[in-house]
PDB file of C-alpha atoms in Angstrom:
ATOM      1  CA  ILE Q   1      76.801 104.065 105.714  1.00 92.00           C
ATOM      2  CA  GLU Q   2      79.560 105.259 103.407  1.00 88.00           C
ATOM      3  CA  GLY Q   3      79.258 106.211  99.756  1.00 84.00           C
ATOM      4  CA  ASP Q   4      81.063 107.999  96.960  1.00 78.00           C
ATOM      5  CA  PHE Q   5      80.658 109.033  93.340  1.00 72.00           C
ATOM      6  CA  PHE Q   6      83.561 106.943  92.015  1.00 70.00           C
ATOM      7  CA  GLY Q   7      82.189 104.756  89.254  1.00 62.00           C
ATOM      8  CA  THR Q   8      78.908 104.418  87.433  1.00 57.00           C
ATOM      9  CA  ALA Q   9      76.288 102.555  89.430  1.00 52.00           C
ATOM     10  CA  GLY Q  10      78.955 100.634  91.327  1.00 45.00           C
ATOM     11  CA  ASN Q  11      81.328 100.128  88.404  1.00 45.00           C
ATOM     12  CA  GLN Q  12      84.853 100.770  89.655  1.00 45.00           C
ATOM     13  CA  ARG Q  13      86.375 101.424  86.207  1.00 47.00           C
ATOM     14  CA  PHE Q  14      84.904 104.841  85.386  1.00 47.00           C
ATOM     15  CA  SER Q  15      85.271 108.145  87.212  1.00 49.00           C
ATOM     16  CA  ASN Q  16      83.267 111.399  87.170  1.00 53.00           C
ATOM     17  CA  SER Q  17      80.083 109.550  87.963  1.00 58.00           C
ATOM     18  CA  ASP Q  18      76.946 111.391  88.956  1.00 65.00           C
ATOM     19  CA  LEU Q  19      75.472 108.310  90.620  1.00 71.00           C
ATOM     20  CA  LEU Q  20      75.986 107.490  94.281  1.00 76.00           C
ATOM     21  CA  ARG Q  21      77.747 104.204  94.964  1.00 76.00           C
ATOM     22  CA  ILE Q  22      77.373 102.545  98.374  1.00 83.00           C
ATOM     23  CA  ARG Q  23      80.821 101.518  99.626  1.00 83.00           C
ATOM     24  CA  GLN Q  24      79.871 100.351 103.102  1.00 90.00           C
ATOM     25  CA  ALA Q  25      76.540  99.877 104.820  1.00 94.00           C
ATOM     26  CA  TYR Q  26      76.451  97.738 107.929  1.00 96.00           C
ATOM     27  CA  GLY Q  27      75.184  97.540 111.465  1.00 97.00           C
ATOM     28  CA  GLN Q  28      76.820  96.131 114.541  1.00 97.00           C
ATOM     29  CA  ILE Q  29      75.349  95.001 117.839  1.00 98.00           C
ATOM     30  CA  GLY Q  30      78.032  93.898 120.278  1.00 96.00           C
ATOM     31  CA  PRO Q  31      80.237  91.300 118.581  1.00 97.00           C
ATOM     32  CA  LEU Q  32      77.849  90.698 115.636  1.00 98.00           C
ATOM     33  CA  LEU Q  33      78.201  92.681 112.396  1.00 97.00           C
ATOM     34  CA  ALA Q  34      75.935  92.378 109.329  1.00 97.00           C
ATOM     35  CA  GLY Q  35      76.036  94.264 106.031  1.00 96.00           C
ATOM     36  CA  GLN Q  36      78.641  95.344 103.482  1.00 93.00           C
ATOM     37  CA  THR Q  37      82.089  96.330 104.727  1.00 92.00           C
ATOM     38  CA  GLN Q  38      85.774  95.410 104.304  1.00 90.00           C
ATOM     39  CA  SER Q  39      86.270  91.656 103.940  1.00 91.00           C
ATOM     40  CA  THR Q  40      87.292  89.795 107.068  1.00 93.00           C
ATOM     41  CA  PHE Q  41      90.190  88.436 104.978  1.00 91.00           C
ATOM     42  CA  MET Q  42      91.703  91.939 104.665  1.00 88.00           C
ATOM     43  CA  ASP Q  43      94.582  93.119 106.841  1.00 86.00           C
ATOM     44  CA  ALA Q  44      93.902  96.802 107.494  1.00 80.00           C
ATOM     45  CA  ASP Q  45      96.924  97.042 109.816  1.00 79.00           C
ATOM     46  CA  SER Q  46      99.386  96.195 107.028  1.00 78.00           C
ATOM     47  CA  SER Q  47      97.701  98.239 104.283  1.00 75.00           C
ATOM     48  CA  PRO Q  48      99.145 101.708 103.731  1.00 73.00           C
ATOM     49  CA  ASP Q  49      96.951 104.812 103.920  1.00 72.00           C
ATOM     50  CA  MET Q  50      96.252 105.790 100.306  1.00 72.00           C
ATOM     51  CA  ILE Q  51      93.988 108.017  98.265  1.00 72.00           C
ATOM     52  CA  ASP Q  52      94.024 105.559  95.333  1.00 71.00           C
ATOM     53  CA  ASN Q  53      90.631 103.791  95.217  1.00 66.00           C
ATOM     54  CA  PHE Q  54      92.236 100.615  93.849  1.00 67.00           C
ATOM     55  CA  GLY Q  55      94.878 100.454  96.596  1.00 68.00           C
ATOM     56  CA  PRO Q  56      98.454  99.213  96.223  1.00 72.00           C
ATOM     57  CA  ALA Q  57      99.374  96.290  93.963  1.00 71.00           C
ATOM     58  CA  GLY Q  58      98.707  92.938  95.611  1.00 67.00           C
ATOM     59  CA  ASP Q  59      96.388  94.357  98.286  1.00 69.00           C
ATOM     60  CA  SER Q  60      93.076  92.521  98.782  1.00 67.00           C
ATOM     61  CA  ASN Q  61      90.976  95.692  98.919  1.00 72.00           C
ATOM     62  CA  ILE Q  62      87.420  94.368  98.730  1.00 81.00           C
ATOM     63  CA  ARG Q  63      84.141  95.093 100.451  1.00 85.00           C
ATOM     64  CA  GLN Q  64      81.831  92.122 100.914  1.00 87.00           C
ATOM     65  CA  THR Q  65      78.307  91.556 102.123  1.00 92.00           C
ATOM     66  CA  GLN Q  66      78.764  89.462 105.253  1.00 95.00           C
ATOM     67  CA  ILE Q  67      77.760  88.351 108.699  1.00 98.00           C
ATOM     68  CA  ARG Q  68      80.733  88.497 111.079  1.00 98.00           C
ATOM     69  CA  TYR Q  69      81.219  87.538 114.698  1.00 98.00           C
ATOM     70  CA  THR Q  70      84.167  89.005 116.646  1.00 97.00           C
ATOM     71  CA  TYR Q  71      85.509  87.382 119.786  1.00 97.00           C
ATOM     72  CA  GLN Q  72      87.658  89.996 121.540  1.00 95.00           C
ATOM     73  CA  ARG Q  73      89.636  88.016 124.139  1.00 94.00           C
ATOM     74  CA  THR Q  74      91.657  91.042 125.333  1.00 94.00           C
ATOM     75  CA  ALA Q  75      92.129  94.592 124.056  1.00 92.00           C
ATOM     76  CA  ALA Q  76      95.033  93.300 121.948  1.00 95.00           C
ATOM     77  CA  PHE Q  77      93.813  89.835 120.844  1.00 96.00           C
ATOM     78  CA  GLY Q  78      90.784  89.118 118.685  1.00 96.00           C
ATOM     79  CA  LEU Q  79      89.324  86.359 116.524  1.00 97.00           C
ATOM     80  CA  ASP Q  80      86.794  86.959 113.724  1.00 97.00           C
ATOM     81  CA  GLY Q  81      84.650  84.442 111.873  1.00 98.00           C
ATOM     82  CA  ALA Q  82      82.443  85.394 108.939  1.00 98.00           C
ATOM     83  CA  ILE Q  83      80.305  84.115 106.109  1.00 97.00           C
ATOM     84  CA  GLU Q  84      80.690  86.400 103.097  1.00 94.00           C
ATOM     85  CA  ASN Q  85      79.215  86.894  99.642  1.00 90.00           C
ATOM     86  CA  PRO Q  86      80.762  84.268  97.308  1.00 85.00           C
ATOM     87  CA  ASP Q  87      81.694  86.638  94.475  1.00 71.00           C
ATOM     88  CA  ALA Q  88      83.785  84.327  92.284  1.00 59.00           C
ATOM     89  CA  ALA Q  89      85.189  85.028  88.847  1.00 61.00           C
ATOM     90  CA  ALA Q  90      85.253  82.069  86.456  1.00 59.00           C
ATOM     91  CA  GLN Q  91      86.331  82.006  82.821  1.00 61.00           C
ATOM     92  CA  THR Q  92      85.580  79.375  80.172  1.00 61.00           C
ATOM     93  CA  PRO Q  93      88.245  78.207  77.685  1.00 65.00           C
ATOM     94  CA  ALA Q  94      86.448  80.381  75.100  1.00 66.00           C
ATOM     95  CA  GLY Q  95      87.016  83.414  77.340  1.00 61.00           C
ATOM     96  CA  ALA Q  96      83.463  84.013  78.613  1.00 59.00           C
ATOM     97  CA  GLN Q  97      83.563  85.546  82.109  1.00 58.00           C
ATOM     98  CA  ASN Q  98      81.445  83.941  84.862  1.00 54.00           C
ATOM     99  CA  ALA Q  99      79.666  81.716  82.354  1.00 56.00           C
ATOM    100  CA  ASN Q 100      77.794  78.903  84.098  1.00 59.00           C
ATOM    101  CA  HIS Q 101      79.347  79.666  87.460  1.00 64.00           C
ATOM    102  CA  ILE Q 102      76.965  78.947  90.331  1.00 70.00           C
ATOM    103  CA  ASP Q 103      77.553  80.119  93.900  1.00 75.00           C
ATOM    104  CA  LYS Q 104      75.841  77.650  96.228  1.00 79.00           C
ATOM    105  CA  LEU Q 105      77.667  78.368  99.491  1.00 89.00           C
ATOM    106  CA  PRO Q 106      79.048  81.518 101.092  1.00 92.00           C
ATOM    107  CA  ASP Q 107      82.766  82.080 101.617  1.00 93.00           C
ATOM    108  CA  PHE Q 108      83.918  81.034 105.080  1.00 97.00           C
ATOM    109  CA  VAL Q 109      86.507  83.482 106.424  1.00 97.00           C
ATOM    110  CA  ALA Q 110      88.458  83.577 109.697  1.00 98.00           C
ATOM    111  CA  ARG Q 111      90.999  86.065 111.049  1.00 97.00           C
ATOM    112  CA  LEU Q 112      93.260  86.015 114.102  1.00 97.00           C
ATOM    113  CA  ARG Q 113      94.657  89.412 115.084  1.00 95.00           C
ATOM    114  CA  TYR Q 114      97.077  90.617 117.739  1.00 96.00           C
ATOM    115  CA  LYS Q 115      97.608  94.380 117.971  1.00 93.00           C
ATOM    116  CA  ASP Q 116      99.752  96.145 120.572  1.00 91.00           C
ATOM    117  CA  SER Q 117     101.764  99.357 120.910  1.00 89.00           C
ATOM    118  CA  TRP Q 118     104.664  97.869 118.870  1.00 90.00           C
ATOM    119  CA  GLY Q 119     102.482  96.877 115.886  1.00 91.00           C
ATOM    120  CA  ALA Q 120     100.215  94.054 114.772  1.00 93.00           C
ATOM    121  CA  ILE Q 121     100.192  90.479 113.476  1.00 95.00           C
ATOM    122  CA  ASN Q 122      97.316  89.151 111.363  1.00 95.00           C
ATOM    123  CA  PHE Q 123      96.516  85.648 110.134  1.00 96.00           C
ATOM    124  CA  SER Q 124      93.483  85.142 107.897  1.00 96.00           C
ATOM    125  CA  GLY Q 125      92.078  82.405 105.715  1.00 96.00           C
ATOM    126  CA  VAL Q 126      89.201  81.808 103.338  1.00 95.00           C
ATOM    127  CA  LEU Q 127      87.463  78.585 102.296  1.00 95.00           C
ATOM    128  CA  ARG Q 128      85.047  78.502  99.375  1.00 91.00           C
ATOM    129  CA  ARG Q 129      83.153  76.142  97.116  1.00 89.00           C
ATOM    130  CA  PHE Q 130      83.364  76.493  93.320  1.00 82.00           C
ATOM    131  CA  ASN Q 131      80.607  75.009  91.155  1.00 80.00           C
ATOM    132  CA  PHE Q 132      80.331  74.864  87.365  1.00 75.00           C
ATOM    133  CA  ASP Q 133      77.472  73.614  85.178  1.00 72.00           C
ATOM    134  CA  ASN Q 134      77.441  74.231  81.421  1.00 67.00           C
ATOM    135  CA  GLY Q 135      73.794  73.163  81.112  1.00 68.00           C
ATOM    136  CA  ALA Q 136      74.722  70.343  78.724  1.00 73.00           C
ATOM    137  CA  GLY Q 137      75.633  67.694  81.281  1.00 74.00           C
ATOM    138  CA  SER Q 138      79.118  68.903  82.161  1.00 75.00           C
ATOM    139  CA  GLN Q 139      79.410  69.742  85.853  1.00 78.00           C
ATOM    140  CA  ASP Q 140      82.303  70.171  88.231  1.00 80.00           C
ATOM    141  CA  SER Q 141      82.900  71.442  91.738  1.00 84.00           C
ATOM    142  CA  ALA Q 142      85.862  71.885  94.036  1.00 87.00           C
ATOM    143  CA  TRP Q 143      86.829  73.394  97.367  1.00 92.00           C
ATOM    144  CA  GLY Q 144      89.399  76.175  97.295  1.00 91.00           C
ATOM    145  CA  GLY Q 145      91.048  78.377  99.834  1.00 93.00           C
ATOM    146  CA  GLY Q 146      93.631  80.987 100.566  1.00 93.00           C
ATOM    147  CA  GLY Q 147      95.625  82.359 103.429  1.00 95.00           C
ATOM    148  CA  HIS Q 148      97.332  85.545 104.530  1.00 92.00           C
ATOM    149  CA  VAL Q 149      99.978  86.422 107.108  1.00 94.00           C
ATOM    150  CA  GLY Q 150     100.771  90.078 107.747  1.00 91.00           C
ATOM    151  CA  ALA Q 151     102.793  92.012 110.288  1.00 91.00           C
ATOM    152  CA  THR Q 152     103.299  95.688 110.968  1.00 89.00           C
ATOM    153  CA  VAL Q 153     105.994  97.039 113.243  1.00 89.00           C
ATOM    154  CA  ILE Q 154     105.708 100.628 114.435  1.00 84.00           C
ATOM    155  CA  GLY Q 155     108.983 102.452 115.067  1.00 70.00           C
ATOM    156  CA  ILE Q 156     109.186 104.079 118.461  1.00 60.00           C
ATOM    157  CA  ALA Q 157     111.557 107.000 119.005  1.00 53.00           C
ATOM    158  CA  SER Q 158     113.051 107.735 122.379  1.00 51.00           C
ATOM    159  CA  ALA Q 159     114.793 110.829 123.700  1.00 50.00           C
ATOM    160  CA  ALA Q 160     118.128 108.951 123.640  1.00 51.00           C
ATOM    161  CA  SER Q 161     117.827 107.851 119.994  1.00 49.00           C
ATOM    162  CA  PRO Q 162     115.510 110.060 117.937  1.00 51.00           C
ATOM    163  CA  LEU Q 163     114.490 108.930 114.473  1.00 49.00           C
ATOM    164  CA  PRO Q 164     115.961 110.974 111.593  1.00 52.00           C
TER     165      PRO Q 164
END
């Protein structure tokens, strides 16, 4: 369990909060994880260490409620599959946020990761179902998805060629 006081009752836009916000709360038994933690889609190997709660621009820094299974083939190679909370953001032409948006299915997320002494390579993807119903007979739905490829190379210094 991990928490902080950044935000008001989980709102990430205000600081100096006096209310505890749960950032992560999960349990793991062997390869099975359940609870709220970093999304399986995230690439922690390629993300820089930062103090900024929002992370660097373009980083998918999100914690999701999920059930995840990890298949660790070797110490360096792993495959994760998860179903995660479908927290979509939809906007109507009039500008109303999340109006009439209905989450019927979880997000389906997979990640392939290879990590060794030289660095890491990560491939991840997400598949989700979007549903819209305005309550007046207008309905629509579509499948959507996204992908990520990330690599990190760690510089190694030797006695013959030290790094500056």
